[in-house]
């Protein structure tokens, strides 16, 4: 479903190269974890996948279902089923969360050639999804993410993911800012989305999240490259020994 080939990307503004030849394949049905120390380029990779314009791809390619997405803008990528849950969700003053969800869900349905949802059906779906994440409906009347706690923002991201039913889900540090109960709720939400025709990429600094979302594959990003890959045991090993052992291999 996702094939990243020798991907090089730099910051558009100053030309600093952050991704320095990333190779990564994620199959449909798979949950892939991307780990790596702070500053290794994990968030940059997620932004480049989503098409953020602050970064320039200078070499390599990103194939989604076998086709390059490099020429697609972020909206086109979203319409094609790519979803990014941000490490730092943005506050959108003046846009009620419910209104945002309504517009996003119907835009996504339109992109898939489906009819718009009528308000009662839409409300029903949103209510069920919010309940499953233990979110208060009152929160959905508030502007998106404005004044939400760190944990509430992360739940709001997962809520969007559940409702938009993307094919390729990328979660950037969804565990940060969550206490253990919230972590379990969010992990349950992600696990419920596991399906043979969907791929989930979980970016995390810590192994802890992977106790709840058990990955099929684990990849370590280090200095802008995938330094090593393995299965879930690799994450356990990293938790024990840290990333220091990788320095020699990837430097
Ligand atoms: P990670 O998510 O693995 O912690 P990031 O992708 O956020 O790493 O960052 C990788 C490196 O690139 C860091 O050194 C970061 O400071 C730098 N970087 C990323 N984006 C920008 C940007 N827009 N402007 C300046 N530096 C950036
Ligand atoms: Mg990051």
Coordinates of C-alpha atoms and ligand atoms in Angstrom, one line a residue:
X1 CA 0.0 0.0 0.0
X2 CA 2.8 2.4 0.9
X3 CA 6.2 2.2 -0.7
X4 CA 8.8 4.8 0.2
X5 CA 11.9 4.6 -2.0
X6 CA 15.2 6.4 -1.3
X7 CA 13.2 9.4 -0.1
X8 CA 15.2 12.6 0.4
X9 CA 13.5 15.7 1.7
X10 CA 14.7 19.1 2.9
X11 CA 13.2 22.1 4.6
X12 CA 12.0 24.4 1.8
X13 CA 13.0 27.6 3.6
X14 CA 16.7 26.9 4.3
X15 CA 17.5 23.7 2.3
X16 CA 18.5 21.6 5.4
X17 CA 18.2 18.0 4.4
X18 CA 16.2 16.0 7.0
X19 CA 15.3 12.8 5.3
X20 CA 18.4 11.2 3.7
X21 CA 17.2 8.2 1.8
X22 CA 14.3 6.6 3.6
X23 CA 13.2 3.1 2.3
X24 CA 10.1 1.6 3.8
X25 CA 7.3 -0.6 2.6
X26 CA 4.0 -1.0 4.5
X27 CA 1.4 -3.6 3.2
X28 CA -2.3 -3.3 3.5
X29 CA -3.5 -4.9 6.7
X30 CA -0.3 -4.2 8.4
X31 CA 0.5 -2.1 11.5
X32 CA 4.0 -0.7 11.2
X33 CA 5.7 1.2 14.0
X34 CA 8.3 3.8 13.3
X35 CA 10.5 4.5 16.3
X36 CA 13.7 6.6 16.7
X37 CA 15.3 9.2 18.9
X38 CA 14.1 12.8 19.0
X39 CA 15.1 14.7 16.0
X40 CA 15.6 11.7 13.7
X41 CA 13.0 12.9 11.2
X42 CA 9.9 11.0 12.2
X43 CA 7.5 14.0 12.2
X44 CA 9.2 15.2 9.0
X45 CA 8.4 11.9 7.3
X46 CA 4.8 12.1 8.4
X47 CA 4.5 15.6 7.0
X48 CA 6.1 14.7 3.7
X49 CA 3.7 11.8 3.4
X50 CA 0.8 14.1 4.0
X51 CA 2.2 16.6 1.5
X52 CA 3.0 19.6 3.8
X53 CA 4.5 22.3 1.6
X54 CA 7.3 23.4 4.1
X55 CA 9.3 20.4 2.8
X56 CA 10.8 19.6 -0.6
X57 CA 11.4 16.1 -1.9
X58 CA 14.7 16.2 -3.7
X59 CA 15.1 12.6 -4.6
X60 CA 13.2 9.3 -4.4
X61 CA 9.5 8.6 -4.5
X62 CA 6.4 7.8 -2.4
X63 CA 4.1 5.2 -4.0
X64 CA 0.6 4.8 -2.6
X65 CA -1.2 1.8 -4.1
X66 CA 1.5 1.7 -6.7
X67 CA 1.3 5.3 -7.8
X68 CA 3.4 8.3 -7.0
X69 CA 1.7 10.8 -4.8
X70 CA 4.5 13.5 -5.0
X71 CA 2.5 15.7 -7.4
X72 CA -0.6 15.5 -5.2
X73 CA -1.5 18.3 -2.8
X74 CA -2.5 17.6 0.8
X75 CA -6.2 17.7 0.0
X76 CA -5.9 15.3 -2.9
X77 CA -3.9 12.9 -0.7
X78 CA -6.6 13.1 2.0
X79 CA -9.3 12.5 -0.6
X80 CA -7.3 9.4 -1.7
X81 CA -7.5 8.0 1.9
X82 CA -4.3 9.2 3.6
X83 CA -4.8 10.5 7.1
X84 CA -2.3 12.0 9.5
X85 CA -2.9 12.4 13.2
X86 CA -0.6 15.2 14.2
X87 CA 1.9 15.1 17.0
X88 CA 0.9 18.7 17.8
X89 CA -2.8 19.1 16.6
X90 CA -3.5 22.6 15.5
X91 CA -6.1 24.9 17.2
X92 CA -8.7 26.2 14.8
X93 CA -10.5 29.1 16.4
X94 CA -14.0 29.9 15.1
X95 CA -14.7 26.4 13.8
X96 CA -16.7 24.2 16.0
X97 CA -15.4 20.6 16.2
X98 CA -18.8 19.2 15.1
X99 CA -18.9 21.5 12.1
X100 CA -15.4 20.5 11.2
X101 CA -16.3 16.8 11.4
X102 CA -19.4 17.3 9.3
X103 CA -17.5 19.1 6.5
X104 CA -14.6 16.7 6.6
X105 CA -16.8 13.6 6.6
X106 CA -18.9 14.8 3.7
X107 CA -15.9 15.9 1.7
X108 CA -14.4 12.4 2.2
X109 CA -17.7 10.7 1.2
X110 CA -17.9 12.9 -1.9
X111 CA -14.3 11.9 -2.8
X112 CA -15.3 8.3 -2.5
X113 CA -18.4 8.9 -4.7
X114 CA -20.8 8.5 -1.8
X115 CA -23.8 10.6 -0.9
X116 CA -23.7 13.3 1.8
X117 CA -24.9 12.1 5.2
X118 CA -28.1 13.6 6.6
X119 CA -27.6 15.5 9.9
X120 CA -29.3 12.9 12.1
X121 CA -27.2 10.0 10.7
X122 CA -24.1 12.1 10.9
X123 CA -24.8 13.0 14.6
X124 CA -25.4 9.4 15.4
X125 CA -22.1 8.3 14.0
X126 CA -20.2 11.1 15.7
X127 CA -21.9 10.4 19.0
X128 CA -21.0 6.7 18.8
X129 CA -17.4 7.4 17.9
X130 CA -17.1 10.0 20.7
X131 CA -18.6 7.7 23.2
X132 CA -16.2 4.9 22.3
X133 CA -13.3 7.3 23.0
X134 CA -14.9 8.5 26.2
X135 CA -15.2 12.0 24.9
X136 CA -17.9 14.4 26.1
X137 CA -20.3 15.5 23.4
X138 CA -20.2 19.0 24.9
X139 CA -16.6 19.2 23.8
X140 CA -17.7 19.0 20.1
X141 CA -19.4 22.3 20.4
X142 CA -16.1 24.0 21.2
X143 CA -13.8 25.2 18.5
X144 CA -11.5 22.4 17.3
X145 CA -8.6 21.8 19.7
X146 CA -8.9 25.3 21.2
X147 CA -8.2 25.0 24.9
X148 CA -8.3 21.2 24.7
X149 CA -5.8 19.5 27.0
X150 CA -3.0 17.5 25.3
X151 CA -4.9 14.2 25.8
X152 CA -8.1 15.7 24.5
X153 CA -6.4 16.9 21.4
X154 CA -5.1 13.3 20.8
X155 CA -8.5 11.9 21.3
X156 CA -10.0 14.4 18.8
X157 CA -7.4 13.2 16.2
X158 CA -8.5 9.6 16.7
X159 CA -12.1 10.7 16.6
X160 CA -11.5 12.2 13.1
X161 CA -9.6 9.1 12.0
X162 CA -12.5 6.8 13.1
X163 CA -15.1 8.9 11.3
X164 CA -13.1 9.6 8.1
X165 CA -12.3 5.9 7.6
X166 CA -8.9 6.4 5.8
X167 CA -7.0 3.7 4.1
X168 CA -3.6 4.7 5.3
X169 CA -3.5 6.1 8.8
X170 CA -0.4 7.8 10.1
X171 CA -0.2 8.5 13.8
X172 CA 2.5 10.8 15.0
X173 CA 3.3 10.3 18.7
X174 CA -0.3 9.8 19.6
X175 CA 0.8 8.5 23.0
X176 CA 2.4 11.7 24.1
X177 CA 0.4 13.6 26.7
X178 CA -1.9 10.7 27.4
X179 CA -2.3 9.1 30.9
X180 CA -2.6 5.3 31.0
X181 CA -6.4 5.2 30.9
X182 CA -6.5 7.6 27.9
X183 CA -3.7 5.6 26.2
X184 CA -5.8 2.4 26.5
X185 CA -8.9 4.1 25.1
X186 CA -6.9 5.6 22.2
X187 CA -5.2 2.3 21.5
X188 CA -8.6 0.5 21.5
X189 CA -9.8 3.1 19.0
X190 CA -6.8 2.4 16.7
X191 CA -7.1 -1.4 17.1
X192 CA -10.7 -1.2 16.1
X193 CA -9.6 0.3 12.8
X194 CA -7.2 -2.6 12.0
X195 CA -8.5 -4.2 8.8
X196 CA -7.1 -6.2 5.9
X197 CA -7.6 -3.2 3.5
X198 CA -6.1 -0.6 5.7
X199 CA -2.5 0.1 6.8
X200 CA -1.6 1.9 10.0
X201 CA 1.7 3.6 10.6
X202 CA 2.3 4.3 14.3
X203 CA 5.1 6.7 15.1
X204 CA 6.3 6.6 18.6
X205 CA 9.3 7.4 20.7
X206 CA 8.5 4.9 23.4
X207 CA 7.7 1.2 23.4
X208 CA 4.8 1.7 25.9
X209 CA 2.2 2.4 23.2
X210 CA 3.2 -0.8 21.4
X211 CA 2.1 -2.9 24.3
X212 CA -1.4 -1.8 23.4
X213 CA -1.1 -1.4 19.7
X214 CA 1.0 -4.5 18.8
X215 CA 2.8 -3.8 15.5
X216 CA 3.5 -6.3 12.7
X217 CA 6.8 -4.6 11.9
X218 CA 9.0 -2.1 13.6
X219 CA 11.4 0.3 11.8
X220 CA 13.9 2.6 13.4
X221 CA 14.5 5.9 11.9
X222 CA 17.9 7.4 12.7
X223 CA 19.3 10.6 11.2
X224 CA 16.9 10.6 8.3
X225 CA 17.2 6.9 7.3
X226 CA 15.7 3.6 8.3
X227 CA 18.6 2.2 10.3
X228 CA 17.0 -1.2 11.1
X229 CA 13.8 -3.1 10.8
X230 CA 12.3 -6.0 12.6
X231 CA 9.2 -7.3 14.4
X232 CA 7.7 -6.3 17.7
X233 CA 10.7 -7.8 19.6
X234 CA 12.9 -5.0 18.2
X235 CA 10.8 -2.4 20.1
X236 CA 11.3 -4.4 23.3
X237 CA 15.0 -4.6 22.7
X238 CA 15.2 -0.8 22.0
X239 CA 13.4 -0.1 25.2
X240 CA 16.1 -2.2 27.1
X241 CA 19.2 -1.1 25.3
X242 CA 18.3 2.3 23.9
X243 CA 19.2 3.6 20.4
X244 CA 23.0 3.8 21.2
X245 CA 23.7 0.5 19.5
X246 CA 22.4 1.8 16.2
X247 CA 24.8 4.8 15.9
X248 CA 27.6 2.7 14.4
X249 CA 25.4 1.1 11.8
X250 CA 23.6 4.2 10.5
X251 CA 26.1 7.1 11.0
Ligands
LIG1 P1 11.3 13.7 15.3 O1 9.9 13.8 15.0 O2 11.9 12.4 14.9 O3 11.7 14.1 16.7 P2 11.5 15.9 13.4 O4 11.1 15.3 12.1 O5 10.5 16.7 14.1 O6 12.1 14.7 14.3 O7 12.8 16.8 13.2 C1 14.0 16.3 12.6 C2 15.0 17.4 12.5 O8 14.7 18.4 11.6 C3 15.2 18.1 13.9 O9 16.5 18.5 14.0 C4 14.3 19.4 13.7 O10 14.8 20.4 14.5 C5 14.5 19.6 12.2 N1 13.4 20.3 11.5 C6 12.2 19.6 11.1 N2 11.4 20.5 10.5 C7 12.0 21.7 10.6 C8 11.6 23.0 10.2 N3 10.4 23.3 9.5 N4 12.4 24.0 10.5 C9 13.6 23.8 11.1 N5 14.0 22.6 11.5 C10 13.2 21.6 11.3
LIG2 MG1 8.2 14.2 16.1

